[in-house]
mmCIF file of C-alpha atoms in Angstrom:
data_model
loop_
_atom_site.group_PDB
_atom_site.id
_atom_site.type_symbol
_atom_site.label_atom_id
_atom_site.label_comp_id
_atom_site.label_asym_id
_atom_site.label_seq_id
_atom_site.Cartn_x
_atom_site.Cartn_y
_atom_site.Cartn_z
ATOM 1 C CA UNK A 1 35.233 -6.725 4.540
ATOM 2 C CA UNK A 2 37.136 -9.704 5.952
ATOM 3 C CA UNK A 3 35.833 -13.136 6.213
ATOM 4 C CA UNK A 4 35.720 -13.148 9.662
ATOM 5 C CA UNK A 5 33.063 -10.165 9.527
ATOM 6 C CA UNK A 6 31.287 -11.812 6.847
ATOM 7 C CA UNK A 7 30.855 -15.068 8.863
ATOM 8 C CA UNK A 8 29.794 -13.270 12.086
ATOM 9 C CA UNK A 9 27.256 -11.105 10.113
ATOM 10 C CA UNK A 10 25.620 -14.188 8.656
ATOM 11 C CA UNK A 11 26.016 -16.168 12.352
ATOM 12 C CA UNK A 12 23.989 -13.015 14.062
ATOM 13 C CA UNK A 13 21.412 -13.200 11.131
ATOM 14 C CA UNK A 14 20.965 -16.786 11.716
ATOM 15 C CA UNK A 15 20.753 -16.505 15.668
ATOM 16 C CA UNK A 16 18.125 -13.919 15.274
ATOM 17 C CA UNK A 17 16.058 -15.944 12.928
ATOM 18 C CA UNK A 18 15.895 -19.088 14.984
ATOM 19 C CA UNK A 19 15.196 -17.096 17.812
ATOM 20 C CA UNK A 20 12.358 -15.442 16.349
ATOM 21 C CA UNK A 21 11.050 -18.898 15.141
ATOM 22 C CA UNK A 22 11.406 -20.266 18.857
ATOM 23 C CA UNK A 23 9.621 -16.998 20.135
ATOM 24 C CA UNK A 24 6.982 -17.187 17.560
ATOM 25 C CA UNK A 25 6.193 -20.795 18.087
ATOM 26 C CA UNK A 26 6.420 -20.483 22.191
ATOM 27 C CA UNK A 27 4.424 -17.158 22.556
ATOM 28 C CA UNK A 28 1.934 -16.764 19.413
ATOM 29 C CA UNK A 29 0.647 -20.322 18.653
ATOM 30 C CA UNK A 30 -2.795 -19.496 17.318
ATOM 31 C CA UNK A 31 -2.874 -18.143 13.826
ATOM 32 C CA UNK A 32 -4.122 -14.263 13.561
ATOM 33 C CA UNK A 33 -7.657 -13.805 12.924
ATOM 34 C CA UNK A 34 -8.961 -10.544 12.010
ATOM 35 C CA UNK A 35 -12.983 -9.469 11.520
ATOM 36 C CA UNK A 36 -14.127 -6.938 8.532
ATOM 37 C CA UNK A 37 -14.356 -3.786 10.394
ATOM 38 C CA UNK A 38 -10.303 -4.463 11.897
ATOM 39 C CA UNK A 39 -9.581 -4.983 7.622
ATOM 40 C CA UNK A 40 -11.472 -2.049 6.640
ATOM 41 C CA UNK A 41 -9.699 -0.056 9.622
ATOM 42 C CA UNK A 42 -6.451 -1.350 8.665
ATOM 43 C CA UNK A 43 -6.853 0.065 4.859
ATOM 44 C CA UNK A 44 -7.859 3.267 6.114
ATOM 45 C CA UNK A 45 -4.904 3.339 8.327
ATOM 46 C CA UNK A 46 -2.786 2.250 5.260
ATOM 47 C CA UNK A 47 -4.172 4.972 3.068
ATOM 48 C CA UNK A 48 -3.167 7.686 6.260
ATOM 49 C CA UNK A 49 0.271 6.538 6.563
ATOM 50 C CA UNK A 50 1.101 6.384 2.714
ATOM 51 C CA UNK A 51 -0.232 9.983 2.356
ATOM 52 C CA UNK A 52 1.735 10.905 5.415
ATOM 53 C CA UNK A 53 5.078 9.482 3.815
ATOM 54 C CA UNK A 54 4.499 11.360 0.718
ATOM 55 C CA UNK A 55 3.745 14.842 2.311
ATOM 56 C CA UNK A 56 6.623 13.955 4.471
ATOM 57 C CA UNK A 57 8.879 13.190 1.200
ATOM 58 C CA UNK A 58 7.447 16.313 -0.148
ATOM 59 C CA UNK A 59 8.735 18.490 2.609
ATOM 60 C CA UNK A 60 11.864 16.912 3.529
ATOM 61 C CA UNK A 61 12.775 17.252 -0.436
ATOM 62 C CA UNK A 62 11.879 21.357 -0.100
ATOM 63 C CA UNK A 63 13.900 21.428 3.300
ATOM 64 C CA UNK A 64 16.980 19.688 2.077
ATOM 65 C CA UNK A 65 17.130 21.679 -0.984
ATOM 66 C CA UNK A 66 17.028 24.786 0.983
ATOM 67 C CA UNK A 67 18.966 24.071 3.876
ATOM 68 C CA UNK A 68 21.883 21.972 5.215
ATOM 69 C CA UNK A 69 19.900 19.365 7.407
ATOM 70 C CA UNK A 70 23.272 17.751 8.222
ATOM 71 C CA UNK A 71 21.387 14.535 8.089
ATOM 72 C CA UNK A 72 21.968 11.821 5.243
ATOM 73 C CA UNK A 73 19.225 10.636 3.088
ATOM 74 C CA UNK A 74 19.516 7.328 4.972
ATOM 75 C CA UNK A 75 18.289 8.998 7.930
ATOM 76 C CA UNK A 76 15.959 11.192 6.756
ATOM 77 C CA UNK A 77 13.949 8.219 4.711
ATOM 78 C CA UNK A 78 14.255 6.283 8.174
ATOM 79 C CA UNK A 79 12.679 8.794 10.035
ATOM 80 C CA UNK A 80 9.986 9.383 7.406
ATOM 81 C CA UNK A 81 9.127 5.745 7.221
ATOM 82 C CA UNK A 82 9.296 5.740 10.742
ATOM 83 C CA UNK A 83 6.764 8.549 11.377
ATOM 84 C CA UNK A 84 4.320 6.651 8.721
ATOM 85 C CA UNK A 85 4.740 3.148 10.414
ATOM 86 C CA UNK A 86 3.538 4.929 13.732
ATOM 87 C CA UNK A 87 0.793 6.609 12.378
ATOM 88 C CA UNK A 88 -0.296 3.286 10.880
ATOM 89 C CA UNK A 89 0.043 1.628 13.911
ATOM 90 C CA UNK A 90 -1.531 4.357 16.374
ATOM 91 C CA UNK A 91 -4.947 4.586 14.195
ATOM 92 C CA UNK A 92 -5.122 0.811 14.152
ATOM 93 C CA UNK A 93 -4.712 0.490 17.863
ATOM 94 C CA UNK A 94 -7.188 3.196 18.768
ATOM 95 C CA UNK A 95 -9.450 1.640 16.460
ATOM 96 C CA UNK A 96 -8.810 -2.053 18.047
ATOM 97 C CA UNK A 97 -7.996 -3.112 14.393
ATOM 98 C CA UNK A 98 -3.877 -3.701 15.180
ATOM 99 C CA UNK A 99 -3.947 -6.919 17.159
ATOM 100 C CA UNK A 100 -5.986 -10.017 16.021
ATOM 101 C CA UNK A 101 -9.230 -10.633 18.041
ATOM 102 C CA UNK A 102 -8.176 -14.143 19.021
ATOM 103 C CA UNK A 103 -4.964 -12.939 20.774
ATOM 104 C CA UNK A 104 -4.188 -10.785 23.697
ATOM 105 C CA UNK A 105 -2.049 -8.038 23.050
ATOM 106 C CA UNK A 106 -0.391 -7.500 26.050
ATOM 107 C CA UNK A 107 2.685 -10.083 24.974
ATOM 108 C CA UNK A 108 2.967 -8.224 21.664
ATOM 109 C CA UNK A 109 3.197 -4.980 23.883
ATOM 110 C CA UNK A 110 5.546 -5.894 26.259
ATOM 111 C CA UNK A 111 7.639 -7.708 23.332
ATOM 112 C CA UNK A 112 7.592 -4.609 21.525
ATOM 113 C CA UNK A 113 8.658 -2.321 24.384
ATOM 114 C CA UNK A 114 11.667 -4.848 24.834
ATOM 115 C CA UNK A 115 12.708 -4.860 21.326
ATOM 116 C CA UNK A 116 12.619 -1.082 21.594
ATOM 117 C CA UNK A 117 14.795 -1.043 24.318
ATOM 118 C CA UNK A 118 17.172 -3.337 22.983
ATOM 119 C CA UNK A 119 17.418 -1.322 19.807
ATOM 120 C CA UNK A 120 17.969 2.067 21.959
ATOM 121 C CA UNK A 121 20.872 0.432 23.723
ATOM 122 C CA UNK A 122 22.282 -0.364 20.057
ATOM 123 C CA UNK A 123 21.732 3.154 18.953
ATOM 124 C CA UNK A 124 23.170 4.454 21.920
ATOM 125 C CA UNK A 125 26.573 2.412 21.709
ATOM 126 C CA UNK A 126 26.534 3.434 18.000
ATOM 127 C CA UNK A 127 26.252 7.186 18.781
ATOM 128 C CA UNK A 128 29.101 6.971 21.632
ATOM 129 C CA UNK A 129 31.509 4.862 19.349
ATOM 130 C CA UNK A 130 31.266 7.616 16.925
ATOM 131 C CA UNK A 131 31.438 4.667 14.174
ATOM 132 C CA UNK A 132 28.657 5.639 12.559
ATOM 133 C CA UNK A 133 26.461 8.377 13.902
ATOM 134 C CA UNK A 134 23.679 7.564 10.845
ATOM 135 C CA UNK A 135 23.387 4.044 11.857
ATOM 136 C CA UNK A 136 23.075 5.339 15.667
ATOM 137 C CA UNK A 137 20.524 7.674 14.499
ATOM 138 C CA UNK A 138 18.647 5.271 12.589
ATOM 139 C CA UNK A 139 18.506 2.586 15.801
ATOM 140 C CA UNK A 140 17.278 5.238 17.978
ATOM 141 C CA UNK A 141 14.353 6.446 15.570
ATOM 142 C CA UNK A 142 13.205 2.691 15.014
ATOM 143 C CA UNK A 143 13.723 2.071 19.046
ATOM 144 C CA UNK A 144 11.565 4.928 19.272
ATOM 145 C CA UNK A 145 8.970 4.024 16.923
ATOM 146 C CA UNK A 146 8.735 0.662 18.480
ATOM 147 C CA UNK A 147 8.326 2.082 22.134
ATOM 148 C CA UNK A 148 5.957 4.373 21.044
ATOM 149 C CA UNK A 149 3.620 1.512 19.505
ATOM 150 C CA UNK A 150 4.117 -0.791 22.722
ATOM 151 C CA UNK A 151 3.178 1.840 25.048
ATOM 152 C CA UNK A 152 0.267 3.370 23.052
ATOM 153 C CA UNK A 153 -0.780 -0.808 23.036
ATOM 154 C CA UNK A 154 -0.283 -0.831 26.844
ATOM 155 C CA UNK A 155 -2.440 2.386 26.996
ATOM 156 C CA UNK A 156 -5.397 1.075 25.208
ATOM 157 C CA UNK A 157 -5.191 -1.963 27.009
ATOM 158 C CA UNK A 158 -5.574 -0.063 30.303
ATOM 159 C CA UNK A 159 -8.448 1.828 28.775
ATOM 160 C CA UNK A 160 -10.244 -1.353 27.947
ATOM 161 C CA UNK A 161 -9.749 -2.958 31.005
ATOM 162 C CA UNK A 162 -11.686 0.383 32.553
ATOM 163 C CA UNK A 163 -14.440 0.259 30.307
ATOM 164 C CA UNK A 164 -14.874 -3.456 30.914
ATOM 165 C CA UNK A 165 -14.686 -2.984 34.608
ATOM 166 C CA UNK A 166 -17.287 -0.063 34.440
ATOM 167 C CA UNK A 167 -19.785 -2.348 32.456
ATOM 168 C CA UNK A 168 -19.696 -4.845 35.084
ATOM 169 C CA UNK A 169 -20.747 -2.398 37.561
#
């Protein structure tokens, strides 16, 4: 690894960290507050996600020993973690326990979709360049995971808005 590559890598990390801090300070000024019901539902979702990951690892271990999947261990683990994270998030979103009660989650949903699309672009570039198909697949899995969470959040927001309109009538 060259010195220029290392310096560029560190500069990239610094830019992302500074950008993240700025976005957090500008968009999300309030501290997240969850009620007891939300915390209980998050605990249930955590158990479901954990057991999903456990079952996935067991199944993929058997499949990997039996068949040649063509996927490396890195990709298989990213897929498993992605599935578990999506299950956790979707369960919490449907139980209205994913976003804090004192914040509007439209900005979170839009931010998640934008991040997912950016990650998808990076994954596509990696897959086209064929410099690292595992890296490209990993980026695409992460992009899919984040986009799914963002879309489910928007769907939940739409359902909540409809229910609110029906109550007003």
